[in-house]
mmCIF file of C-alpha atoms in Angstrom:
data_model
loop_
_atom_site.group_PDB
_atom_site.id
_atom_site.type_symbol
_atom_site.label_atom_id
_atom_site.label_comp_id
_atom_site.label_asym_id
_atom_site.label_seq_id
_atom_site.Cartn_x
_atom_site.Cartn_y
_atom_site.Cartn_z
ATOM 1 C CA UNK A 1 4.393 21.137 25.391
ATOM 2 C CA UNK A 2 4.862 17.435 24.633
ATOM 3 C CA UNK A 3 2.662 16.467 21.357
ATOM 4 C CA UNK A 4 2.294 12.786 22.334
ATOM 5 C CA UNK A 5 0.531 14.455 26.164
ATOM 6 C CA UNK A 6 -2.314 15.779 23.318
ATOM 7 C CA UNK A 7 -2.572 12.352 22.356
ATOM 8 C CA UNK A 8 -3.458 10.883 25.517
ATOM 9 C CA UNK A 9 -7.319 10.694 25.054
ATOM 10 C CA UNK A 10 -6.641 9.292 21.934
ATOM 11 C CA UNK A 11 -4.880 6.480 23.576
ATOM 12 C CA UNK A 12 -7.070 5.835 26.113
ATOM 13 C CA UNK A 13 -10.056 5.946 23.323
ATOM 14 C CA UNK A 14 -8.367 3.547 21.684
ATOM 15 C CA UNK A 15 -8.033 0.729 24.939
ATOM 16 C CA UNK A 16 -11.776 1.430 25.084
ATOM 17 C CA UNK A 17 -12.452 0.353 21.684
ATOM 18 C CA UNK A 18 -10.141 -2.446 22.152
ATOM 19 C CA UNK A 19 -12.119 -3.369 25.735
ATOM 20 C CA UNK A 20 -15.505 -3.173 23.366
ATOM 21 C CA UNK A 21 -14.853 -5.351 20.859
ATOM 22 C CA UNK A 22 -13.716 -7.888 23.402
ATOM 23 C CA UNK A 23 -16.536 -8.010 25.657
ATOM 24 C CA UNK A 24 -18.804 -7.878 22.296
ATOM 25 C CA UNK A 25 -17.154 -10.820 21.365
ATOM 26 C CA UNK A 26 -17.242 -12.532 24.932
ATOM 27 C CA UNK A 27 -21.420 -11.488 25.315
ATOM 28 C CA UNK A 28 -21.808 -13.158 21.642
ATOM 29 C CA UNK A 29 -20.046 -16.239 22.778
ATOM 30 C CA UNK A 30 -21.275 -16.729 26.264
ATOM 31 C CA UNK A 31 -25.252 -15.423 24.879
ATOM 32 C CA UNK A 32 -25.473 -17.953 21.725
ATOM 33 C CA UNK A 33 -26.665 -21.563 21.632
ATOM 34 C CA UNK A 34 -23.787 -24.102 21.411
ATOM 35 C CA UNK A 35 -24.675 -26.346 18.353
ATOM 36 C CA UNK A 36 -22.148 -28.884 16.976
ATOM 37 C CA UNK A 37 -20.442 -27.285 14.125
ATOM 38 C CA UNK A 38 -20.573 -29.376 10.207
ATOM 39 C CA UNK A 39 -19.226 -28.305 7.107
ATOM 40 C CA UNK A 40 -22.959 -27.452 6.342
ATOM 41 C CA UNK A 41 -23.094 -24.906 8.851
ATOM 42 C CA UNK A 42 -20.182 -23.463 8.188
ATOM 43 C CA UNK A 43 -20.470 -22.991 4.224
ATOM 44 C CA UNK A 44 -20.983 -19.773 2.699
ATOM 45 C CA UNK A 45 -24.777 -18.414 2.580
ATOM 46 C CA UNK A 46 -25.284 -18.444 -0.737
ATOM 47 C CA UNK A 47 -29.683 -17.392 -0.540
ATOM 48 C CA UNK A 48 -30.198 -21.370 0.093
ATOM 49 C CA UNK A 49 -28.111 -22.239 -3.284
ATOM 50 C CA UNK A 50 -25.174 -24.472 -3.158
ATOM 51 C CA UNK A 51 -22.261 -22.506 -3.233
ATOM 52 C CA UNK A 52 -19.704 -23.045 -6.223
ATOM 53 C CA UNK A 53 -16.312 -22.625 -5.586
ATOM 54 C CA UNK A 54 -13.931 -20.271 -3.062
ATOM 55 C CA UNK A 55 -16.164 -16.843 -2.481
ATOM 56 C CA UNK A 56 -12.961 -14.790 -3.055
ATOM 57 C CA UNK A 57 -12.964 -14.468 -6.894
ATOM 58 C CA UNK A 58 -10.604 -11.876 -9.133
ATOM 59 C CA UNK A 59 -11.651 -9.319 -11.346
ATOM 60 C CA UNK A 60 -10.156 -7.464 -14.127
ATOM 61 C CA UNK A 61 -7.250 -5.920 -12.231
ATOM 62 C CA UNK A 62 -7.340 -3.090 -14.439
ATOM 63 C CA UNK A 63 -9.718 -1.637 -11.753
ATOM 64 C CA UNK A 64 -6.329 -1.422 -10.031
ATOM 65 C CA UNK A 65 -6.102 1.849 -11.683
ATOM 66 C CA UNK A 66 -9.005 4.113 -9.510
ATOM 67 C CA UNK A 67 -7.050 2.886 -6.155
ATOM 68 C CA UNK A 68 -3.714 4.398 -7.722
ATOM 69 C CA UNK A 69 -5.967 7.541 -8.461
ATOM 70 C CA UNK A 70 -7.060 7.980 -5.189
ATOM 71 C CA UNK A 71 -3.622 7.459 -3.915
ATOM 72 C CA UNK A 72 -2.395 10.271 -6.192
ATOM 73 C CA UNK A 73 -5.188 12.590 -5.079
ATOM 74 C CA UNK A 74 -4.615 11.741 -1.890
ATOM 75 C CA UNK A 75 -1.057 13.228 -1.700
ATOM 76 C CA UNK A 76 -2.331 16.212 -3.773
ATOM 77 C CA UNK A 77 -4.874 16.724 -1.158
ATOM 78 C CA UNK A 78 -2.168 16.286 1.945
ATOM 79 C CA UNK A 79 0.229 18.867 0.641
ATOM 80 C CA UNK A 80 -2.679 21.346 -0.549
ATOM 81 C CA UNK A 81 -3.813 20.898 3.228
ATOM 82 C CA UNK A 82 -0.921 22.043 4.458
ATOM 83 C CA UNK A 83 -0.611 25.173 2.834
ATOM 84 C CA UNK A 84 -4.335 26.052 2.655
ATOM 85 C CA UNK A 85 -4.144 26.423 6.719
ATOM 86 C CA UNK A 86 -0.881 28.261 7.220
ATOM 87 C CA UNK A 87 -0.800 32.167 5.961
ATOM 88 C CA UNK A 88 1.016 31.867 2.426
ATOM 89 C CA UNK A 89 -2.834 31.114 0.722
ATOM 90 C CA UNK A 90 -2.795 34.844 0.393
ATOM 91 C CA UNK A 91 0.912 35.165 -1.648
ATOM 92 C CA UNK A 92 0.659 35.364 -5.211
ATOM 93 C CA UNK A 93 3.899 34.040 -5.587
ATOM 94 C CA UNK A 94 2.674 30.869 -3.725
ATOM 95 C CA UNK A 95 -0.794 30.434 -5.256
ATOM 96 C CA UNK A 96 0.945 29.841 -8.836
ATOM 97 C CA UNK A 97 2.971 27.114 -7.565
ATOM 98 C CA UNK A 98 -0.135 25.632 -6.090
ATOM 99 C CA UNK A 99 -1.649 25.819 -9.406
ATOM 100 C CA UNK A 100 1.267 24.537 -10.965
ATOM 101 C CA UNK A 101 1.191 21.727 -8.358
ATOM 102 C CA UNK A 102 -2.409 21.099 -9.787
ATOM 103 C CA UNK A 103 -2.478 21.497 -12.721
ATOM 104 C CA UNK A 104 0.436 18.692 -13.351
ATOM 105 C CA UNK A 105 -1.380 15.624 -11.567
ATOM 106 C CA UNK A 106 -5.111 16.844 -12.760
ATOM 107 C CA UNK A 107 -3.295 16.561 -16.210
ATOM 108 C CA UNK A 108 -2.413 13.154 -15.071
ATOM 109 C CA UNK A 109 -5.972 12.096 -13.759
ATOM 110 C CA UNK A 110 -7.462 13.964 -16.986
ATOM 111 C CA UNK A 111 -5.727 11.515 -19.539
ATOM 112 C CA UNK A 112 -5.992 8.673 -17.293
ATOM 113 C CA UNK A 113 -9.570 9.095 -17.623
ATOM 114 C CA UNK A 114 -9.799 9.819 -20.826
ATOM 115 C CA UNK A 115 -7.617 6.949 -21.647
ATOM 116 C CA UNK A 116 -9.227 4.282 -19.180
ATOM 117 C CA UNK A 117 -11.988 3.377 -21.488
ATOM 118 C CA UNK A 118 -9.726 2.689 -24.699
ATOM 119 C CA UNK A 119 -7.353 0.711 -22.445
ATOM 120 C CA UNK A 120 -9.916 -1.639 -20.981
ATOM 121 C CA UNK A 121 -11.082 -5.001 -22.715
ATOM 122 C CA UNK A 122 -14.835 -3.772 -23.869
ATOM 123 C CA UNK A 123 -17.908 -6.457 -24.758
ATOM 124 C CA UNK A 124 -17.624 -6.902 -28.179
ATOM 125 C CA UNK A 125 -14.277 -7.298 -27.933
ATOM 126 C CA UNK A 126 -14.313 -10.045 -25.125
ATOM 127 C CA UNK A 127 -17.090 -11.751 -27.183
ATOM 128 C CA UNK A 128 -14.618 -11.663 -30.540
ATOM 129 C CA UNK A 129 -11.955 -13.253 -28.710
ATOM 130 C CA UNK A 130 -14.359 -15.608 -27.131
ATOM 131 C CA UNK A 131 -15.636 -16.990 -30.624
ATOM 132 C CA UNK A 132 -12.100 -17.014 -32.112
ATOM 133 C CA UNK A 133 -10.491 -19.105 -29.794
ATOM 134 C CA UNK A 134 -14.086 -21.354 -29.994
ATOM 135 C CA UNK A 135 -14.258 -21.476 -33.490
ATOM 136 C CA UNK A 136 -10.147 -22.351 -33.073
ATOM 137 C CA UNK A 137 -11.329 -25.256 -30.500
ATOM 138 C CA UNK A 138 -13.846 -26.603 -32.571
ATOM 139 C CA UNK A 139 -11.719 -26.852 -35.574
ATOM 140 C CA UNK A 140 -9.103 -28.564 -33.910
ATOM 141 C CA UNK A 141 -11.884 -30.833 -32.277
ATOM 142 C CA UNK A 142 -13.681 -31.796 -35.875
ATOM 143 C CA UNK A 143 -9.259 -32.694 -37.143
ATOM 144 C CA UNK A 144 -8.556 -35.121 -34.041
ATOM 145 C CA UNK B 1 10.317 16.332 35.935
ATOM 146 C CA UNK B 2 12.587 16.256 33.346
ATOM 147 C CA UNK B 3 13.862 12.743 33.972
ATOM 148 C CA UNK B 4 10.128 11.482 34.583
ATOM 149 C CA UNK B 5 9.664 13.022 30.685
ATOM 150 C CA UNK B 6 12.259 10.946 29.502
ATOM 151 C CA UNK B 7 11.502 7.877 31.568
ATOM 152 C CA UNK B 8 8.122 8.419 30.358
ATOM 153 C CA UNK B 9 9.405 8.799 26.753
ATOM 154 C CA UNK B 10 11.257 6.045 26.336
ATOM 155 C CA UNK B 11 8.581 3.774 27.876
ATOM 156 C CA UNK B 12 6.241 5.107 25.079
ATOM 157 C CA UNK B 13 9.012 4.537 22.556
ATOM 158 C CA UNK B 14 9.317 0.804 23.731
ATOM 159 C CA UNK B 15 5.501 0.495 23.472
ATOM 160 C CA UNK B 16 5.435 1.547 20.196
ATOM 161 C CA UNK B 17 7.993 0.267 18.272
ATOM 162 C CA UNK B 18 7.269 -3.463 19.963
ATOM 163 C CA UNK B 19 3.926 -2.959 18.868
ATOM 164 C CA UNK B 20 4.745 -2.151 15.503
ATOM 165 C CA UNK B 21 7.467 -4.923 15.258
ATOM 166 C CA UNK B 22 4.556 -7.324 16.202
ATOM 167 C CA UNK B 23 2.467 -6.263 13.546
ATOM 168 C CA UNK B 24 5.078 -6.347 11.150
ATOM 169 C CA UNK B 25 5.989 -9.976 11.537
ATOM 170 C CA UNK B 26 2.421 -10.547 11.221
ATOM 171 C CA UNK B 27 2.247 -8.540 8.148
ATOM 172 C CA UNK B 28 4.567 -10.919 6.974
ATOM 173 C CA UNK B 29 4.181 -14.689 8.350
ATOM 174 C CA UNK B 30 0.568 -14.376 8.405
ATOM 175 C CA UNK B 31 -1.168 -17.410 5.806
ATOM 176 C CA UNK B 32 -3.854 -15.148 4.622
ATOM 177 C CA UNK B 33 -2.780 -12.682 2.479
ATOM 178 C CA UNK B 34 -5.598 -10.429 2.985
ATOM 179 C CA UNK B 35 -4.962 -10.778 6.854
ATOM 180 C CA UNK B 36 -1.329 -9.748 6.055
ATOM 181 C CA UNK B 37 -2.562 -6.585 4.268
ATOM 182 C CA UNK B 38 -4.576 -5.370 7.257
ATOM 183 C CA UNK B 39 -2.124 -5.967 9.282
ATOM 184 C CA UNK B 40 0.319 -4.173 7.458
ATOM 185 C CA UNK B 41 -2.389 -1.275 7.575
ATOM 186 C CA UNK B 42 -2.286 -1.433 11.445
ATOM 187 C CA UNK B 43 1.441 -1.394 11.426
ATOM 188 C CA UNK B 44 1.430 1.793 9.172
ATOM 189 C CA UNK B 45 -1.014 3.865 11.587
ATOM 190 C CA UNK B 46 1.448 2.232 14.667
ATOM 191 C CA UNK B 47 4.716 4.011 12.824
ATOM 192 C CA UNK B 48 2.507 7.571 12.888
ATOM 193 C CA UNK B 49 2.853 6.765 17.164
ATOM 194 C CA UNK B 50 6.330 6.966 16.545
ATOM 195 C CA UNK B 51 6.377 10.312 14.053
ATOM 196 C CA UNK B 52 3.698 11.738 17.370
ATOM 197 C CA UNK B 53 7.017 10.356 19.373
ATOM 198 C CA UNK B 54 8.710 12.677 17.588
ATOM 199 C CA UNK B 55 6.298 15.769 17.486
ATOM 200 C CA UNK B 56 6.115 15.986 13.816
ATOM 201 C CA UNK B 57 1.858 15.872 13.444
ATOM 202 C CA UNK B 58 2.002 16.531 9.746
ATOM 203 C CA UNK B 59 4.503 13.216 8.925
ATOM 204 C CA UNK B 60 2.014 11.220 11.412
ATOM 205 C CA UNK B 61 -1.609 12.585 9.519
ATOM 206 C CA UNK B 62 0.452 11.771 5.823
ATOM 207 C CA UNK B 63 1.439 8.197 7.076
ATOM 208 C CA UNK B 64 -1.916 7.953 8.354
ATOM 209 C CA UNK B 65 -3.680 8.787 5.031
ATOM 210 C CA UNK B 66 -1.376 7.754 1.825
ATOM 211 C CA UNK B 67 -0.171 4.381 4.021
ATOM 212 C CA UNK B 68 -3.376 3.632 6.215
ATOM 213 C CA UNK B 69 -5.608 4.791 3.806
ATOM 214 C CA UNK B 70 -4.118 4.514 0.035
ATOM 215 C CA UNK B 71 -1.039 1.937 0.186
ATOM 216 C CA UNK B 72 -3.156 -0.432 2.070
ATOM 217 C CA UNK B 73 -6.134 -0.137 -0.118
ATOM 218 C CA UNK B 74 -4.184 -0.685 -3.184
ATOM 219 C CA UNK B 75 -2.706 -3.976 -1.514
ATOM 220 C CA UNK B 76 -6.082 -5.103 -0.930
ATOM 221 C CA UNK B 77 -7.048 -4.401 -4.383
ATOM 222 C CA UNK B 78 -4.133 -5.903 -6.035
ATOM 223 C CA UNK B 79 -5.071 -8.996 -3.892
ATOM 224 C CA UNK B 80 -8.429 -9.193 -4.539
ATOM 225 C CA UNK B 81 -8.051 -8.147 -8.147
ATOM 226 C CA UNK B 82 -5.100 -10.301 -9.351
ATOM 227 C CA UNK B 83 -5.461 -13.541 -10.390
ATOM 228 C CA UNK B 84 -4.225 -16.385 -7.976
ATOM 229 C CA UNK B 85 -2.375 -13.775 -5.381
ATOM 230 C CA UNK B 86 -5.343 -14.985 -2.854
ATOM 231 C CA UNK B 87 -3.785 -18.498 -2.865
ATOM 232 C CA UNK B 88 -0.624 -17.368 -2.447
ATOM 233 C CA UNK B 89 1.165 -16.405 0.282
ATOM 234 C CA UNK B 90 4.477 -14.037 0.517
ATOM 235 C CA UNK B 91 7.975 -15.257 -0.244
ATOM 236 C CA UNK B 92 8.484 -19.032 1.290
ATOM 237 C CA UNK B 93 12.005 -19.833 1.769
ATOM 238 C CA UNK B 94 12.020 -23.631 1.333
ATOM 239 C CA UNK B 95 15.200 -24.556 2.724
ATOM 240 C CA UNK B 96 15.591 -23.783 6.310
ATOM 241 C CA UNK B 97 18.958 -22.437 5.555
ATOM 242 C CA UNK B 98 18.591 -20.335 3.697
ATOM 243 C CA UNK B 99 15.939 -19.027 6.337
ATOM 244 C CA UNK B 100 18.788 -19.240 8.692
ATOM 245 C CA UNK B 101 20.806 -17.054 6.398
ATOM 246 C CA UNK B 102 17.825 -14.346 5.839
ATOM 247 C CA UNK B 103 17.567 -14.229 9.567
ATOM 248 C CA UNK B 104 21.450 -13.855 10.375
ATOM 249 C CA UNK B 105 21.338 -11.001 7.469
ATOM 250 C CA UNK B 106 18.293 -9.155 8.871
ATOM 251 C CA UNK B 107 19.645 -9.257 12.319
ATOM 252 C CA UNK B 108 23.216 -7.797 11.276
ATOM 253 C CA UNK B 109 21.673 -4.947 9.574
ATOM 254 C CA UNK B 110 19.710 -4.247 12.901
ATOM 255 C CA UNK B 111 22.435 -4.397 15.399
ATOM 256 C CA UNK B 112 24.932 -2.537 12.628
ATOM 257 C CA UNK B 113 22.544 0.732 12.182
ATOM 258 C CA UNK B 114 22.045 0.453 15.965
ATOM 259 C CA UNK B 115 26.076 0.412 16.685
ATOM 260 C CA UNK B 116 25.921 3.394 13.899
ATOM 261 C CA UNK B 117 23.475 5.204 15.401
ATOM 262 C CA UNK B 118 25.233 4.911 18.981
ATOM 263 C CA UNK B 119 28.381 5.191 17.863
ATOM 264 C CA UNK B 120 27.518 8.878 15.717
ATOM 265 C CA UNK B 121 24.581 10.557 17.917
ATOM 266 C CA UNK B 122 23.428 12.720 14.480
ATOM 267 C CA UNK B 123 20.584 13.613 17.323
ATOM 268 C CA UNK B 124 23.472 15.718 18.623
ATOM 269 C CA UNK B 125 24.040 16.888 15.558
ATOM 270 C CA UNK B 126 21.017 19.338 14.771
ATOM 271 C CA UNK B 127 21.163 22.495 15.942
ATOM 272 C CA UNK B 128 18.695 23.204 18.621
ATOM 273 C CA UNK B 129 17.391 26.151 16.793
ATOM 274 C CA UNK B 130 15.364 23.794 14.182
ATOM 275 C CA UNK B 131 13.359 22.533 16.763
ATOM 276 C CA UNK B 132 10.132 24.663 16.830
ATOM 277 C CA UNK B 133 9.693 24.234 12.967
ATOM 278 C CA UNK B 134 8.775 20.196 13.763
ATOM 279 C CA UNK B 135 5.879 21.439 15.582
ATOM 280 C CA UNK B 136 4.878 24.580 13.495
ATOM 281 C CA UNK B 137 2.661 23.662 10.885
ATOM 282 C CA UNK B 138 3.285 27.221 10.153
ATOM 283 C CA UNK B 139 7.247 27.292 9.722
ATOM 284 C CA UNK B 140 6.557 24.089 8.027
ATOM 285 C CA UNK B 141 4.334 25.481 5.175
ATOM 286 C CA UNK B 142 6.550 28.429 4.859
ATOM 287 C CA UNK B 143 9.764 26.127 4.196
ATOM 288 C CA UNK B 144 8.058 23.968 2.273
ATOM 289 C CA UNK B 145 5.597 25.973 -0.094
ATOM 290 C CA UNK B 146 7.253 29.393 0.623
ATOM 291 C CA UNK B 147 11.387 28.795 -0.317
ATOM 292 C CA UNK B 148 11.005 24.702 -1.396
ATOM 293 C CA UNK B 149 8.064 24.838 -3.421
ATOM 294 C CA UNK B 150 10.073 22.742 -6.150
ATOM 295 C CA UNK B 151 10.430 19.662 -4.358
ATOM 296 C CA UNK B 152 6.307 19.808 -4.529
ATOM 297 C CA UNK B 153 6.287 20.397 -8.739
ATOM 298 C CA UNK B 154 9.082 16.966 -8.460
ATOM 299 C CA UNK B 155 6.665 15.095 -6.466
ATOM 300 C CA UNK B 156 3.907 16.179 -8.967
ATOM 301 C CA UNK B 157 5.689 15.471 -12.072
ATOM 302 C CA UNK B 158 6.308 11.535 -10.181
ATOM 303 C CA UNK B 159 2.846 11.256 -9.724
ATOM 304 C CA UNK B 160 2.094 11.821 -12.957
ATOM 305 C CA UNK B 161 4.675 10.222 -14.587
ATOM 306 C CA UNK B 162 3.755 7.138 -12.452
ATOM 307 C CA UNK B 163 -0.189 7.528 -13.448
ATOM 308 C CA UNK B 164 0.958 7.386 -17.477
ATOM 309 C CA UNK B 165 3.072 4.348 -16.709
ATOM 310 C CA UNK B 166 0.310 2.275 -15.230
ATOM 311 C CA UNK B 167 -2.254 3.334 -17.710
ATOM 312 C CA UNK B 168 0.194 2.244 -20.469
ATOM 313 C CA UNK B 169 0.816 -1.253 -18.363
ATOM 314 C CA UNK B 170 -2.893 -1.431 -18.814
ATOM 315 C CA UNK B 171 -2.821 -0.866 -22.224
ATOM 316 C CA UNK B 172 -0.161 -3.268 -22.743
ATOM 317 C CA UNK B 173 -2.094 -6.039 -21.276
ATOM 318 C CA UNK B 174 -5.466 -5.531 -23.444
ATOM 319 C CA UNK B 175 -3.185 -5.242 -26.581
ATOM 320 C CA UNK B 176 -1.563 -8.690 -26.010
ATOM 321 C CA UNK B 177 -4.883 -10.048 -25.042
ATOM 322 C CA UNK B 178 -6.244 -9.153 -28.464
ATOM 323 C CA UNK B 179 -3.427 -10.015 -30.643
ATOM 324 C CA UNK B 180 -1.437 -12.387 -28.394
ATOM 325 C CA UNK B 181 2.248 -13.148 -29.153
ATOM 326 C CA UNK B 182 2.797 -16.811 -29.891
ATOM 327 C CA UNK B 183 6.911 -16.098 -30.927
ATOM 328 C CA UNK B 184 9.543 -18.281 -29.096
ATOM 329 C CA UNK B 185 10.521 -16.095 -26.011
ATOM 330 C CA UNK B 186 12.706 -18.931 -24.568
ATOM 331 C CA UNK B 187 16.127 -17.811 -24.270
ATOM 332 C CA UNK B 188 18.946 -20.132 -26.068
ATOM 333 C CA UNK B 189 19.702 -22.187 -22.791
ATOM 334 C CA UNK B 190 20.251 -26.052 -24.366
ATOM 335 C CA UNK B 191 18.723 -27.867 -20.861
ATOM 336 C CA UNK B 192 15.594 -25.946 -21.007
ATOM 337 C CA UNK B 193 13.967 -27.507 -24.022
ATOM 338 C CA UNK B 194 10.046 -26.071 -23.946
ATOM 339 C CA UNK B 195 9.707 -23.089 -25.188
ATOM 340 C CA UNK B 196 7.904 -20.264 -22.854
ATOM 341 C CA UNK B 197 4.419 -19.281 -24.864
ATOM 342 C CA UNK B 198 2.706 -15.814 -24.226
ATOM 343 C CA UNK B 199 -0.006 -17.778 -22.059
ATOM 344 C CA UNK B 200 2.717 -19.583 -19.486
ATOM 345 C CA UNK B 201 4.665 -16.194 -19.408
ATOM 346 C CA UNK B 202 1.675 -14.256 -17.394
ATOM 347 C CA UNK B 203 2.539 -14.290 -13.919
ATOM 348 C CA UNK B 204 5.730 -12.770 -14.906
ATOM 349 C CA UNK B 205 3.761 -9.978 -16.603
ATOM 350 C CA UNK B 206 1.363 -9.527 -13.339
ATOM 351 C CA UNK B 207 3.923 -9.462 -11.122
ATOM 352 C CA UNK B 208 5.938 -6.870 -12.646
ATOM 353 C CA UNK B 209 2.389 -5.012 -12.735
ATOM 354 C CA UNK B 210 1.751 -5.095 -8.992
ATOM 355 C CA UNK B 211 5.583 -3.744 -8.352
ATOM 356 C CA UNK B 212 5.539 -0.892 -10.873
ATOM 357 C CA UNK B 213 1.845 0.469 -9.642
ATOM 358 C CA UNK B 214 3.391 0.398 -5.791
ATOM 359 C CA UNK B 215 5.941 2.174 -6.844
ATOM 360 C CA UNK B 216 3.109 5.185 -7.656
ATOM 361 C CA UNK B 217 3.467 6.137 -4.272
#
């Protein structure tokens, strides 16, 4: 009664995949015409436009927020697994710690929601600062 | 039989752990950064082989979601969302001594827990009674929601106290962008002469962000 026998097919499921995208890669190469390779060709598709600068640009990292949500959920939903498949979902005693467990991090989630749009920058308030620190630029401009 | 099993273990052991060891030092000396968070994502779902290894399926489907599936996606996300961490790659250490030292340190602690854990078999230790509960998703549920149920409300109360903390980070940052603080920061040492403005100080501030939202885990 070994666990790592059960996981056997998974193994060998896994060398198959492996095998896959090997030979995909090897048809591709061997099936496609061999052109000489320029910086043209190799640029970014951009719909026929020049492209403008790297293609990896940041956003506001406060979107950093919803992964850290889903992480949280995520453990929520591991440890509710684990006790909605073994025989204590019937105890009473058991269900109130469950809802205890709950209730604590969809507290959490609830005021991070609720909170999220207050603690993001919003338009009008990225179009004040903009005009402040132009009207700021301008003025020291028109002195020098 | 029985030594086939554990000639048979210990190559799957071997397998593993050199697999995961590769993928590690990927993880690390890769120059991409995004390439070094997928690979630490592979290395993650390698280290549930060894928690399979060691029949505990619940430890090896957790690493497999919150580290395959959440830790790696907030890496990715802190990459692709923060400012100049694409160009950048992990820690460089400059001087090649120092690299020397780094290596000489890493490799002590290696061959010092190994020594410790030959030297004290704590394997030997367990009682052999204990052993069915690893497998038992059963026993495990029962010890852990039946008798332990407030190491669960502790993890909760973590969770949440880390989701306030990076909503407040989050805060912090919009209130500084609206009303910035232009005060002298610079701390009264005579040979650094410019003072630190709230603009220059902002990869401090982002890099304390990324470490305090990992630690949500």
């Amino acid at each position: 009664m070994r666990l790592f026998i059960d996981f056997v097919p998974l193994l060998l499921w896994m060398g198959l995949v492996t095998a896959l995208v090997i030979v995909m890669l090897l048809a591709s190469w061997v099936l496609r015409p061999h052109v000489l390779q320029n910086s043209e060709k190799t640029s970014t598709y951009e719909c026929g436009e020049e492209p403008l600068g790297p293609a990896r640009i940041s956003f506001p990292y406060s979107y950093i927020i919803y992964t850290v949500l889903f992480l949280v959920v995520d453990v929520m939903g591991a440890f509710m697994w684990l006790y909605a498949v073994s025989a204590l979902r019937t105890s009473v005693f058991v269900v109130w710690q469950v809802v205890v467990f709950a209730a604590v991090i969809m507290a959490a989630v609830m005021f991070v929601l609720k909170i999220l749009p207050k603690a993001q920058m919003t338009g009008p308030e990225v179009v004040a600062l903009y005009e402040a620190a132009k009207e700021q630029a301008t003025g020291l401009h028109s002195e020098g | 039989m029985q030594e086939a099993e554990i000639l048979f273990e210990n190559i799957e052991f071997l397998l593993i752990a050199g697999v995961v060891i590769v993928l590690a030092y990927l993880a690390l000396e890769h120059r991409d950064i995004v390439y070094a968070a997928f690979f630490f994502g592979f290395m993650a779902t390698g280290v549930a082989g060894i928690f399979i290894l060691l029949e505990a399926p619940f430890v090896a489907g957790l690493q497999i979601a919150i580290y395959t599936g959440g830790i790696t996606a907030l890496i990715i996300f802190g990459v692709l969302l923060i400012p100049r961490a694409q160009d950048s790659t992990l820690e460089v250490l400059h001087s090649p001594r120092m690299r020397k030292v780094g290596l000489v340190l890493s490799i002590s602690v290696v061959v010092i827990s190994a020594l410790i854990a030959l030297l004290f078999p704590w394997q030997e230790s367990i009682p052999p009674e204990h052993i069915p509960l690893s497998q038992s998703l059963e026993g495990l549920a029962e010890w852990l929601w039946g008798t332990h149920a407030v190491y669960l409300e502790i993890i909760a109360m973590l969770l949440f106290v880390g989701l306030v903390g990076s909503v407040a980070i989050i805060r912090m940052e919009k209130e500084e962008q609206l009303r910035p603080r232009t005060e002298d920061f610079s701390l009264p040492i005579p040979e650094e002469s410019e003072p630190e403005s709230a603009t220059s100080g902002m990869p401090v501030l982002e890099a304390r962000d990324v470490k305090e939202e990992k630690e949500v885990e």
